[in-house]
C-alpha cells in the first residue's frame, strides 16, 4: 500500500476524478474557478498520488460515491472505447458531421492539418479529451456552444489558442484540449448556433 501513490495514473483514473469534480461543481461544493483549476491538474497528473489530493476534501473522494449519493447524470454515455487517431503528415485529416466521439481523441499534425468538428457529434463520453500534437502544422477543433471547453496544452514556439468556457447547462459534456504545439498551432473554440440538443444522444 505504501507504494500505491507512485502508481501511474490511467485514463480511467483521471476520468473518475473528473466525474467527482463535476458532481461537486453541480452541488455547489466547488466554484467554477476551483473546478477548472482542479480539472486542469487532473489531466496533467501522472500518478495516482497526484490525483487523490484533488478530491480529498469532497464527500465522493473515495473510489465511488457514498451509499445513497446520487451520481452525476450520465457519467459515461457509453462504455469507454479505444482512442481514435487522426494523423496528418504533409496532408490533412478531418472528422466532421454526425459521428460518435469517444472519450479520447489523438490528433497529430506534421506539416499538415487536422480538423475535428464536434458540433454535430454524438458524445459517447461525458468528458472528451483531445490530445493534440502540432509540429509545423495545425490542429483545429470546433465544439458546440453549450459544452465546457478547457485547455491544458503547451506551446513551444507555437500556440494553444483555446477559448475556454464553462457551460451553464446541467449534464453538458466537456472537451479538454491538451498536448503540445511546436512551431505549430492548436486552436479550439465554440461554434455559435451549434448546440448539443440531446445530452445522452449516444444512449
CSV table of N, CA and C in Angstrom, one decimal, residues 28-190:
chain,number,residue,atom,x,y,z
A,28,UNK,N,-22.5,22.7,-5.8
A,28,UNK,CA,-22.1,23.9,-5.2
A,28,UNK,C,-20.9,23.8,-4.2
A,29,UNK,N,-20.3,22.6,-4.2
A,29,UNK,CA,-19.1,22.4,-3.3
A,29,UNK,C,-17.9,23.1,-3.8
A,30,UNK,N,-17.8,23.3,-5.1
A,30,UNK,CA,-16.6,24.0,-5.7
A,30,UNK,C,-17.2,25.1,-6.6
A,31,UNK,N,-16.4,26.2,-6.6
A,31,UNK,CA,-16.7,27.3,-7.5
A,31,UNK,C,-16.3,26.9,-8.9
A,32,UNK,N,-16.8,27.6,-9.9
A,32,UNK,CA,-16.3,27.3,-11.3
A,32,UNK,C,-14.8,27.5,-11.4
A,33,UNK,N,-14.2,28.5,-10.8
A,33,UNK,CA,-12.7,28.6,-10.9
A,33,UNK,C,-12.0,27.5,-10.2
A,34,UNK,N,-12.5,27.1,-9.0
A,34,UNK,CA,-11.9,25.9,-8.3
A,34,UNK,C,-12.0,24.7,-9.2
A,35,UNK,N,-13.1,24.5,-9.7
A,35,UNK,CA,-13.4,23.3,-10.6
A,35,UNK,C,-12.4,23.3,-11.8
A,36,UNK,N,-12.3,24.4,-12.5
A,36,UNK,CA,-11.4,24.5,-13.6
A,36,UNK,C,-10.0,24.2,-13.3
A,37,UNK,N,-9.6,24.8,-12.1
A,37,UNK,CA,-8.2,24.6,-11.7
A,37,UNK,C,-7.9,23.1,-11.4
A,38,UNK,N,-8.8,22.5,-10.7
A,38,UNK,CA,-8.6,21.1,-10.4
A,38,UNK,C,-8.7,20.2,-11.6
A,39,UNK,N,-9.6,20.4,-12.5
A,39,UNK,CA,-9.7,19.6,-13.7
A,39,UNK,C,-8.4,19.8,-14.5
A,40,UNK,N,-7.8,21.0,-14.6
A,40,UNK,CA,-6.6,21.2,-15.3
A,40,UNK,C,-5.5,20.3,-14.6
A,41,UNK,N,-5.5,20.2,-13.3
A,41,UNK,CA,-4.5,19.4,-12.6
A,41,UNK,C,-4.7,17.9,-12.8
A,42,UNK,N,-6.0,17.5,-13.0
A,42,UNK,CA,-6.3,16.1,-13.2
A,42,UNK,C,-5.7,15.6,-14.5
A,43,UNK,N,-5.8,16.4,-15.6
A,43,UNK,CA,-5.2,15.9,-16.9
A,43,UNK,C,-3.8,16.2,-17.0
A,44,UNK,N,-3.1,16.8,-16.0
A,44,UNK,CA,-1.7,16.9,-16.0
A,44,UNK,C,-1.1,15.8,-15.1
A,45,UNK,N,-1.9,15.2,-14.3
A,45,UNK,CA,-1.4,14.3,-13.3
A,45,UNK,C,-0.8,13.0,-14.0
A,46,UNK,N,0.3,12.6,-13.4
A,46,UNK,CA,1.0,11.4,-13.9
A,46,UNK,C,0.8,10.2,-13.0
A,47,UNK,N,0.6,10.4,-11.7
A,47,UNK,CA,0.4,9.3,-10.8
A,47,UNK,C,-0.9,9.4,-10.0
A,48,UNK,N,-1.2,8.2,-9.4
A,48,UNK,CA,-2.4,8.2,-8.6
A,48,UNK,C,-2.3,9.1,-7.4
A,49,UNK,N,-1.1,9.2,-6.9
A,49,UNK,CA,-0.8,10.1,-5.7
A,49,UNK,C,-1.1,11.5,-6.0
A,50,UNK,N,-0.9,12.0,-7.3
A,50,UNK,CA,-1.2,13.3,-7.7
A,50,UNK,C,-2.7,13.6,-7.8
A,51,UNK,N,-3.5,12.5,-8.1
A,51,UNK,CA,-4.9,12.7,-8.3
A,51,UNK,C,-5.7,12.7,-6.9
A,52,UNK,N,-5.3,11.9,-6.0
A,52,UNK,CA,-6.0,11.8,-4.8
A,52,UNK,C,-6.3,13.1,-4.0
A,53,UNK,N,-5.2,14.0,-3.9
A,53,UNK,CA,-5.5,15.2,-3.1
A,53,UNK,C,-6.5,16.1,-3.7
A,54,UNK,N,-6.8,15.9,-5.0
A,54,UNK,CA,-7.8,16.8,-5.7
A,54,UNK,C,-9.2,16.6,-5.3
A,55,UNK,N,-9.5,15.4,-4.7
A,55,UNK,CA,-10.8,15.1,-4.2
A,55,UNK,C,-10.9,14.8,-2.7
A,56,UNK,N,-9.8,14.9,-2.1
A,56,UNK,CA,-9.7,14.5,-0.7
A,56,UNK,C,-10.7,15.3,0.2
A,57,UNK,N,-11.0,16.5,-0.1
A,57,UNK,CA,-11.9,17.3,0.7
A,57,UNK,C,-13.4,17.2,0.2
A,58,UNK,N,-13.7,16.3,-0.6
A,58,UNK,CA,-15.0,16.1,-1.2
A,58,UNK,C,-15.6,14.8,-0.7
A,59,UNK,N,-17.0,14.8,-0.4
A,59,UNK,CA,-17.6,13.5,0.1
A,59,UNK,C,-17.4,12.3,-0.8
A,60,UNK,N,-17.4,12.6,-2.1
A,60,UNK,CA,-17.2,11.5,-3.1
A,60,UNK,C,-15.8,11.2,-3.4
A,61,UNK,N,-14.9,11.6,-2.5
A,61,UNK,CA,-13.4,11.4,-2.8
A,61,UNK,C,-12.9,10.0,-2.8
A,62,UNK,N,-13.8,9.1,-2.3
A,62,UNK,CA,-13.4,7.6,-2.4
A,62,UNK,C,-13.5,7.1,-3.8
A,63,UNK,N,-13.2,5.9,-4.0
A,63,UNK,CA,-13.2,5.3,-5.3
A,63,UNK,C,-14.6,5.4,-6.0
A,64,UNK,N,-15.7,5.5,-5.2
A,64,UNK,CA,-17.0,5.6,-5.7
A,64,UNK,C,-17.8,6.4,-4.8
A,65,UNK,N,-19.0,7.0,-5.2
A,65,UNK,CA,-19.8,7.9,-4.4
A,65,UNK,C,-20.3,7.1,-3.2
A,66,UNK,N,-20.5,7.8,-2.1
A,66,UNK,CA,-21.0,7.1,-0.9
A,66,UNK,C,-22.4,6.6,-1.1
A,67,UNK,N,-22.8,5.6,-0.3
A,67,UNK,CA,-24.2,5.0,-0.5
A,67,UNK,C,-25.2,6.0,-0.4
A,68,UNK,N,-26.2,6.0,-1.2
A,68,UNK,CA,-27.3,6.9,-1.2
A,68,UNK,C,-27.0,8.2,-1.9
A,69,UNK,N,-25.8,8.4,-2.4
A,69,UNK,CA,-25.4,9.6,-3.0
A,69,UNK,C,-25.6,9.5,-4.5
A,70,UNK,N,-26.4,10.4,-5.1
A,70,UNK,CA,-26.8,10.3,-6.5
A,70,UNK,C,-25.6,10.6,-7.4
A,71,UNK,N,-25.2,9.7,-8.3
A,71,UNK,CA,-24.1,10.0,-9.2
A,71,UNK,C,-24.5,11.1,-10.2
A,72,UNK,N,-23.5,11.7,-10.7
A,72,UNK,CA,-23.8,12.7,-11.7
A,72,UNK,C,-24.5,12.1,-12.9
A,73,UNK,N,-25.5,12.7,-13.5
A,73,UNK,CA,-26.2,12.1,-14.6
A,73,UNK,C,-25.3,11.8,-15.8
A,74,UNK,N,-25.4,10.6,-16.3
A,74,UNK,CA,-24.6,10.2,-17.5
A,74,UNK,C,-23.2,10.3,-17.3
A,75,UNK,N,-22.6,9.7,-16.3
A,75,UNK,CA,-21.2,9.7,-16.1
A,75,UNK,C,-20.5,9.3,-17.3
A,76,UNK,N,-21.0,8.2,-17.9
A,76,UNK,CA,-20.5,7.7,-19.2
A,76,UNK,C,-21.6,7.4,-20.1
A,77,UNK,N,-21.7,8.1,-21.2
A,77,UNK,CA,-22.9,7.8,-22.1
A,77,UNK,C,-22.8,6.4,-22.7
A,78,UNK,N,-21.6,5.9,-22.8
A,78,UNK,CA,-21.4,4.5,-23.3
A,78,UNK,C,-20.1,4.0,-22.7
A,79,UNK,N,-19.8,2.7,-22.8
A,79,UNK,CA,-18.6,2.2,-22.3
A,79,UNK,C,-17.4,2.8,-23.0
A,80,UNK,N,-16.3,2.9,-22.3
A,80,UNK,CA,-15.1,3.6,-22.9
A,80,UNK,C,-14.6,2.7,-24.1
A,81,UNK,N,-14.2,3.4,-25.1
A,81,UNK,CA,-13.7,2.8,-26.3
A,81,UNK,C,-12.3,3.2,-26.5
A,82,UNK,N,-11.5,2.5,-27.4
A,82,UNK,CA,-10.1,2.9,-27.7
A,82,UNK,C,-10.1,4.3,-28.3
A,83,UNK,N,-9.0,4.9,-28.1
A,83,UNK,CA,-8.8,6.3,-28.6
A,83,UNK,C,-8.8,6.2,-30.1
A,84,UNK,N,-9.4,7.3,-30.7
A,84,UNK,CA,-9.4,7.4,-32.2
A,84,UNK,C,-8.2,8.3,-32.6
A,85,UNK,N,-7.5,7.9,-33.6
A,85,UNK,CA,-6.3,8.7,-34.1
A,85,UNK,C,-6.6,9.4,-35.4
A,86,UNK,N,-6.3,10.7,-35.4
A,86,UNK,CA,-6.3,11.4,-36.7
A,86,UNK,C,-4.9,11.9,-37.0
A,87,UNK,N,-4.3,11.5,-38.1
A,87,UNK,CA,-2.9,11.8,-38.4
A,87,UNK,C,-2.8,12.5,-39.7
A,88,UNK,N,-2.1,13.6,-39.7
A,88,UNK,CA,-1.9,14.4,-41.0
A,88,UNK,C,-0.4,14.6,-41.1
A,89,UNK,N,0.2,14.0,-42.1
A,89,UNK,CA,1.6,14.2,-42.4
A,89,UNK,C,1.7,14.7,-43.8
A,90,UNK,N,2.1,15.9,-44.0
A,90,UNK,CA,2.2,16.5,-45.3
A,90,UNK,C,0.8,16.4,-46.0
A,91,UNK,N,-0.2,16.5,-45.2
A,91,UNK,CA,-1.6,16.4,-45.7
A,91,UNK,C,-2.6,16.8,-44.7
A,92,UNK,N,-3.8,16.3,-44.8
A,92,UNK,CA,-4.8,16.7,-43.9
A,92,UNK,C,-5.7,15.5,-43.5
A,93,UNK,N,-6.3,15.7,-42.3
A,93,UNK,CA,-7.2,14.7,-41.8
A,93,UNK,C,-8.4,15.4,-41.1
A,94,UNK,N,-9.6,14.9,-41.4
A,94,UNK,CA,-10.8,15.6,-40.9
A,94,UNK,C,-11.8,14.7,-40.3
A,95,UNK,N,-12.4,15.1,-39.3
A,95,UNK,CA,-13.5,14.3,-38.7
A,95,UNK,C,-14.7,15.3,-38.4
A,96,UNK,N,-15.8,15.1,-39.1
A,96,UNK,CA,-16.9,16.1,-39.0
A,96,UNK,C,-18.2,15.4,-39.3
A,97,UNK,N,-19.3,16.1,-39.1
A,97,UNK,CA,-20.6,15.5,-39.4
A,97,UNK,C,-21.2,14.8,-38.2
A,98,UNK,N,-22.1,13.8,-38.5
A,98,UNK,CA,-22.7,13.0,-37.4
A,98,UNK,C,-21.8,11.8,-37.1
A,99,UNK,N,-21.0,11.9,-36.1
A,99,UNK,CA,-20.2,10.8,-35.7
A,99,UNK,C,-20.1,10.6,-34.2
A,100,UNK,N,-19.7,9.5,-33.8
A,100,UNK,CA,-19.7,9.2,-32.3
A,100,UNK,C,-18.3,9.5,-31.8
A,101,UNK,N,-18.2,10.5,-30.9
A,101,UNK,CA,-17.0,10.9,-30.3
A,101,UNK,C,-16.8,10.1,-29.0
A,102,UNK,N,-15.7,9.3,-28.9
A,102,UNK,CA,-15.4,8.6,-27.7
A,102,UNK,C,-14.8,9.5,-26.7
A,103,UNK,N,-14.2,8.9,-25.6
A,103,UNK,CA,-13.6,9.7,-24.5
A,103,UNK,C,-12.3,10.3,-24.8
A,104,UNK,N,-11.6,9.8,-25.9
A,104,UNK,CA,-10.2,10.2,-26.1
A,104,UNK,C,-10.0,10.2,-27.6
A,105,UNK,N,-9.4,11.4,-28.1
A,105,UNK,CA,-9.0,11.5,-29.5
A,105,UNK,C,-7.6,12.0,-29.5
A,106,UNK,N,-6.8,11.4,-30.4
A,106,UNK,CA,-5.4,11.8,-30.6
A,106,UNK,C,-5.3,12.4,-32.0
A,107,UNK,N,-4.8,13.7,-32.0
A,107,UNK,CA,-4.6,14.4,-33.3
A,107,UNK,C,-3.1,14.7,-33.4
A,108,UNK,N,-2.5,14.3,-34.6
A,108,UNK,CA,-1.1,14.6,-34.8
A,108,UNK,C,-1.0,15.2,-36.2
A,109,UNK,N,-0.4,16.4,-36.2
A,109,UNK,CA,-0.2,17.1,-37.4
A,109,UNK,C,1.3,17.5,-37.6
A,110,UNK,N,1.8,16.9,-38.7
A,110,UNK,CA,3.2,17.2,-39.0
A,110,UNK,C,3.3,17.8,-40.5
A,111,UNK,N,3.6,19.1,-40.6
A,111,UNK,CA,3.5,19.7,-41.9
A,111,UNK,C,2.1,19.4,-42.6
A,112,UNK,N,1.1,19.5,-41.8
A,112,UNK,CA,-0.2,19.2,-42.3
A,112,UNK,C,-1.3,19.8,-41.3
A,113,UNK,N,-2.5,19.4,-41.5
A,113,UNK,CA,-3.6,20.0,-40.7
A,113,UNK,C,-4.6,18.9,-40.3
A,114,UNK,N,-5.1,19.0,-39.1
A,114,UNK,CA,-6.2,18.1,-38.6
A,114,UNK,C,-7.3,19.0,-38.2
A,115,UNK,N,-8.5,18.6,-38.7
A,115,UNK,CA,-9.7,19.4,-38.3
A,115,UNK,C,-10.7,18.4,-37.6
A,116,UNK,N,-11.1,18.8,-36.4
A,116,UNK,CA,-12.0,18.0,-35.6
A,116,UNK,C,-13.2,18.8,-35.3
A,117,UNK,N,-14.4,18.4,-35.9
A,117,UNK,CA,-15.6,19.2,-35.7
A,117,UNK,C,-16.6,18.4,-34.9
A,118,UNK,N,-16.8,18.8,-33.6
A,118,UNK,CA,-17.7,18.1,-32.7
A,118,UNK,C,-19.1,18.7,-32.7
A,119,UNK,N,-19.4,19.7,-33.5
A,119,UNK,CA,-20.6,20.4,-33.4
A,119,UNK,C,-21.9,19.5,-33.7
A,120,UNK,N,-21.7,18.4,-34.5
A,120,UNK,CA,-22.8,17.6,-34.8
A,120,UNK,C,-22.6,16.1,-34.3
A,121,UNK,N,-21.6,16.0,-33.4
A,121,UNK,CA,-21.2,14.6,-33.0
A,121,UNK,C,-22.1,14.1,-31.9
A,122,UNK,N,-22.2,12.8,-31.7
A,122,UNK,CA,-22.8,12.2,-30.6
A,122,UNK,C,-21.7,12.0,-29.5
A,123,UNK,N,-21.9,12.5,-28.3
A,123,UNK,CA,-20.9,12.4,-27.3
A,123,UNK,C,-21.1,11.1,-26.5
A,124,UNK,N,-20.2,10.1,-26.8
A,124,UNK,CA,-20.3,8.8,-26.1
A,124,UNK,C,-19.8,8.9,-24.7
A,125,UNK,N,-19.0,9.8,-24.4
A,125,UNK,CA,-18.5,10.0,-23.0
A,125,UNK,C,-18.8,11.4,-22.6
A,126,UNK,N,-19.0,11.6,-21.3
A,126,UNK,CA,-19.3,13.0,-20.8
A,126,UNK,C,-18.0,13.9,-20.9
A,127,UNK,N,-16.9,13.3,-20.8
A,127,UNK,CA,-15.6,14.1,-21.0
A,127,UNK,C,-14.9,13.6,-22.2
A,128,UNK,N,-14.6,14.5,-23.1
A,128,UNK,CA,-13.8,14.1,-24.3
A,128,UNK,C,-12.4,14.8,-24.2
A,129,UNK,N,-11.4,14.1,-24.2
A,129,UNK,CA,-10.0,14.6,-24.1
A,129,UNK,C,-9.4,14.5,-25.5
A,130,UNK,N,-9.0,15.7,-26.0
A,130,UNK,CA,-8.3,15.7,-27.3
A,130,UNK,C,-6.8,16.0,-27.1
A,131,UNK,N,-6.0,14.9,-27.3
A,131,UNK,CA,-4.6,15.0,-27.2
A,131,UNK,C,-4.1,15.5,-28.6
A,132,UNK,N,-3.5,16.7,-28.6
A,132,UNK,CA,-3.1,17.3,-29.8
A,132,UNK,C,-1.6,17.5,-29.9
A,133,UNK,N,-1.0,17.2,-31.0
A,133,UNK,CA,0.4,17.4,-31.2
A,133,UNK,C,0.5,18.1,-32.6
A,134,UNK,N,1.0,19.3,-32.6
A,134,UNK,CA,1.2,20.1,-33.9
A,134,UNK,C,2.7,20.4,-34.0
A,135,UNK,N,3.3,19.8,-35.0
A,135,UNK,CA,4.7,20.1,-35.3
A,135,UNK,C,4.8,20.6,-36.7
A,136,UNK,N,5.0,21.9,-36.8
A,136,UNK,CA,5.0,22.6,-38.1
A,136,UNK,C,3.7,22.3,-38.8
A,137,UNK,N,2.6,22.2,-38.0
A,137,UNK,CA,1.3,22.0,-38.6
A,137,UNK,C,0.2,22.6,-37.6
A,138,UNK,N,-1.0,22.2,-37.9
A,138,UNK,CA,-2.1,22.8,-37.1
A,138,UNK,C,-3.2,21.8,-36.8
A,139,UNK,N,-3.8,22.0,-35.6
A,139,UNK,CA,-5.0,21.2,-35.2
A,139,UNK,C,-6.1,22.2,-34.9
A,140,UNK,N,-7.2,22.1,-35.6
A,140,UNK,CA,-8.4,23.0,-35.4
A,140,UNK,C,-9.5,22.2,-34.8
A,141,UNK,N,-10.1,22.7,-33.7
A,141,UNK,CA,-11.2,21.9,-33.0
A,141,UNK,C,-12.4,22.9,-32.9
A,142,UNK,N,-13.5,22.4,-33.3
A,142,UNK,CA,-14.8,23.1,-33.1
A,142,UNK,C,-15.7,22.3,-32.2
A,143,UNK,N,-16.4,23.0,-31.3
A,143,UNK,CA,-17.3,22.4,-30.4
A,143,UNK,C,-18.6,23.1,-30.4
A,144,UNK,N,-19.7,22.4,-29.9
A,144,UNK,CA,-21.0,23.1,-29.8
A,144,UNK,C,-20.9,24.2,-28.7
A,145,UNK,N,-21.7,25.2,-28.8
A,145,UNK,CA,-21.6,26.3,-27.9
A,145,UNK,C,-22.0,26.1,-26.5
A,146,UNK,N,-22.7,24.9,-26.2
A,146,UNK,CA,-23.2,24.6,-24.9
A,146,UNK,C,-22.4,23.5,-24.2
A,147,UNK,N,-21.2,23.3,-24.6
A,147,UNK,CA,-20.3,22.4,-23.8
A,147,UNK,C,-19.2,23.2,-23.2
A,148,UNK,N,-18.6,22.6,-22.1
A,148,UNK,CA,-17.5,23.2,-21.4
A,148,UNK,C,-16.2,22.9,-22.2
A,149,UNK,N,-15.4,23.9,-22.4
A,149,UNK,CA,-14.2,23.8,-23.1
A,149,UNK,C,-13.0,24.3,-22.3
A,150,UNK,N,-12.0,23.4,-22.2
A,150,UNK,CA,-10.8,23.7,-21.3
A,150,UNK,C,-9.5,23.3,-22.0
A,151,UNK,N,-8.4,23.9,-21.6
A,151,UNK,CA,-7.2,23.7,-22.2
A,151,UNK,C,-6.1,23.4,-21.2
A,152,UNK,N,-5.3,22.4,-21.4
A,152,UNK,CA,-4.1,22.1,-20.6
A,152,UNK,C,-2.9,22.0,-21.5
A,153,UNK,N,-2.9,22.5,-22.7
A,153,UNK,CA,-1.8,22.3,-23.6
A,153,UNK,C,-0.7,23.3,-23.5
A,154,UNK,N,0.4,23.1,-24.1
A,154,UNK,CA,1.5,24.0,-24.0
A,154,UNK,C,2.1,24.3,-25.4
A,155,UNK,N,2.4,25.5,-25.7
A,155,UNK,CA,3.0,25.9,-27.0
A,155,UNK,C,4.5,26.2,-26.8
A,156,UNK,N,5.3,25.6,-27.6
A,156,UNK,CA,6.8,25.9,-27.6
A,156,UNK,C,7.1,26.5,-29.0
A,157,UNK,N,7.4,27.7,-29.2
A,157,UNK,CA,7.5,28.4,-30.5
A,157,UNK,C,6.3,28.1,-31.3
A,158,UNK,N,5.2,28.0,-30.6
A,158,UNK,CA,3.9,27.7,-31.3
A,158,UNK,C,2.8,28.2,-30.3
A,159,UNK,N,1.5,27.9,-30.6
A,159,UNK,CA,0.5,28.5,-29.8
A,159,UNK,C,-0.7,27.5,-29.5
A,160,UNK,N,-1.3,27.6,-28.4
A,160,UNK,CA,-2.5,27.0,-28.0
A,160,UNK,C,-3.5,28.1,-27.8
A,161,UNK,N,-4.4,28.2,-28.8
A,161,UNK,CA,-5.5,29.2,-28.8
A,161,UNK,C,-6.8,28.6,-28.5
A,162,UNK,N,-7.1,28.4,-27.2
A,162,UNK,CA,-8.4,27.8,-26.8
A,162,UNK,C,-9.3,28.7,-26.1
A,163,UNK,N,-10.5,29.0,-26.6
A,163,UNK,CA,-11.4,29.9,-25.9
A,163,UNK,C,-12.2,29.1,-24.8
A,164,UNK,N,-11.6,29.0,-23.6
A,164,UNK,CA,-12.2,28.3,-22.5
A,164,UNK,C,-13.6,28.8,-22.2
A,165,UNK,N,-14.4,27.8,-21.8
A,165,UNK,CA,-15.8,28.2,-21.5
A,165,UNK,C,-16.4,27.2,-20.5
A,166,UNK,N,-17.2,27.6,-19.6
A,166,UNK,CA,-17.9,26.8,-18.6
A,166,UNK,C,-19.3,26.8,-18.9
A,167,UNK,N,-19.9,25.6,-19.4
A,167,UNK,CA,-21.3,25.6,-19.8
A,167,UNK,C,-22.2,25.7,-18.6
A,168,UNK,N,-23.3,26.5,-18.7
A,168,UNK,CA,-24.3,26.5,-17.7
A,168,UNK,C,-25.3,25.4,-17.7
A,169,UNK,N,-25.2,24.6,-18.8
A,169,UNK,CA,-26.2,23.5,-18.9
A,169,UNK,C,-25.8,22.3,-18.0
A,170,UNK,N,-26.8,21.9,-17.2
A,170,UNK,CA,-26.5,20.7,-16.3
A,170,UNK,C,-26.4,19.5,-17.2
A,171,UNK,N,-25.4,18.7,-16.9
A,171,UNK,CA,-25.1,17.5,-17.6
A,171,UNK,C,-24.4,17.7,-19.0
A,172,UNK,N,-24.0,18.9,-19.3
A,172,UNK,CA,-23.4,19.1,-20.6
A,172,UNK,C,-22.0,18.5,-20.6
A,173,UNK,N,-21.6,18.0,-21.8
A,173,UNK,CA,-20.3,17.4,-21.9
A,173,UNK,C,-19.2,18.4,-21.7
A,174,UNK,N,-17.9,18.0,-21.6
A,174,UNK,CA,-16.8,18.9,-21.5
A,174,UNK,C,-15.7,18.4,-22.5
A,175,UNK,N,-15.1,19.3,-23.1
A,175,UNK,CA,-14.0,18.9,-24.0
A,175,UNK,C,-12.7,19.5,-23.4
A,176,UNK,N,-11.7,18.7,-23.2
A,176,UNK,CA,-10.4,19.1,-22.7
A,176,UNK,C,-9.4,19.0,-23.7
A,177,UNK,N,-8.7,20.0,-24.1
A,177,UNK,CA,-7.7,20.0,-25.2
A,177,UNK,C,-6.3,20.1,-24.5
A,178,UNK,N,-5.5,19.1,-24.8
A,178,UNK,CA,-4.2,19.0,-24.2
A,178,UNK,C,-3.2,18.7,-25.2
A,179,UNK,N,-1.9,18.7,-24.9
A,179,UNK,CA,-0.8,18.3,-25.8
A,179,UNK,C,0.2,19.4,-26.0
A,180,UNK,N,0.8,19.4,-27.2
A,180,UNK,CA,2.0,20.3,-27.4
A,180,UNK,C,1.8,20.9,-28.8
A,181,UNK,N,2.3,22.1,-29.0
A,181,UNK,CA,2.4,22.8,-30.3
A,181,UNK,C,3.9,23.3,-30.4
A,182,UNK,N,4.6,22.7,-31.4
A,182,UNK,CA,6.0,23.1,-31.6
A,182,UNK,C,6.1,23.6,-33.0
A,183,UNK,N,6.4,24.9,-33.1
A,183,UNK,CA,6.4,25.6,-34.4
A,183,UNK,C,5.1,25.3,-35.2
A,184,UNK,N,4.0,25.2,-34.4
A,184,UNK,CA,2.7,24.9,-35.0
A,184,UNK,C,1.6,25.5,-34.1
A,185,UNK,N,0.4,25.2,-34.3
A,185,UNK,CA,-0.7,25.8,-33.6
A,185,UNK,C,-1.9,24.8,-33.3
A,186,UNK,N,-2.5,24.9,-32.2
A,186,UNK,CA,-3.7,24.2,-31.8
A,186,UNK,C,-4.8,25.3,-31.5
A,187,UNK,N,-5.9,25.2,-32.1
A,187,UNK,CA,-7.0,26.2,-31.8
A,187,UNK,C,-8.3,25.4,-31.5
A,188,UNK,N,-9.0,25.9,-30.6
A,188,UNK,CA,-10.3,25.3,-30.3
A,188,UNK,C,-11.3,26.4,-29.8
A,189,UNK,N,-12.5,26.4,-30.4
A,189,UNK,CA,-13.5,27.4,-30.0
A,189,UNK,C,-14.9,26.8,-30.3
A,190,UNK,N,-15.9,27.4,-29.6
A,190,UNK,CA,-17.3,27.1,-29.8
A,190,UNK,C,-17.8,27.7,-31.1
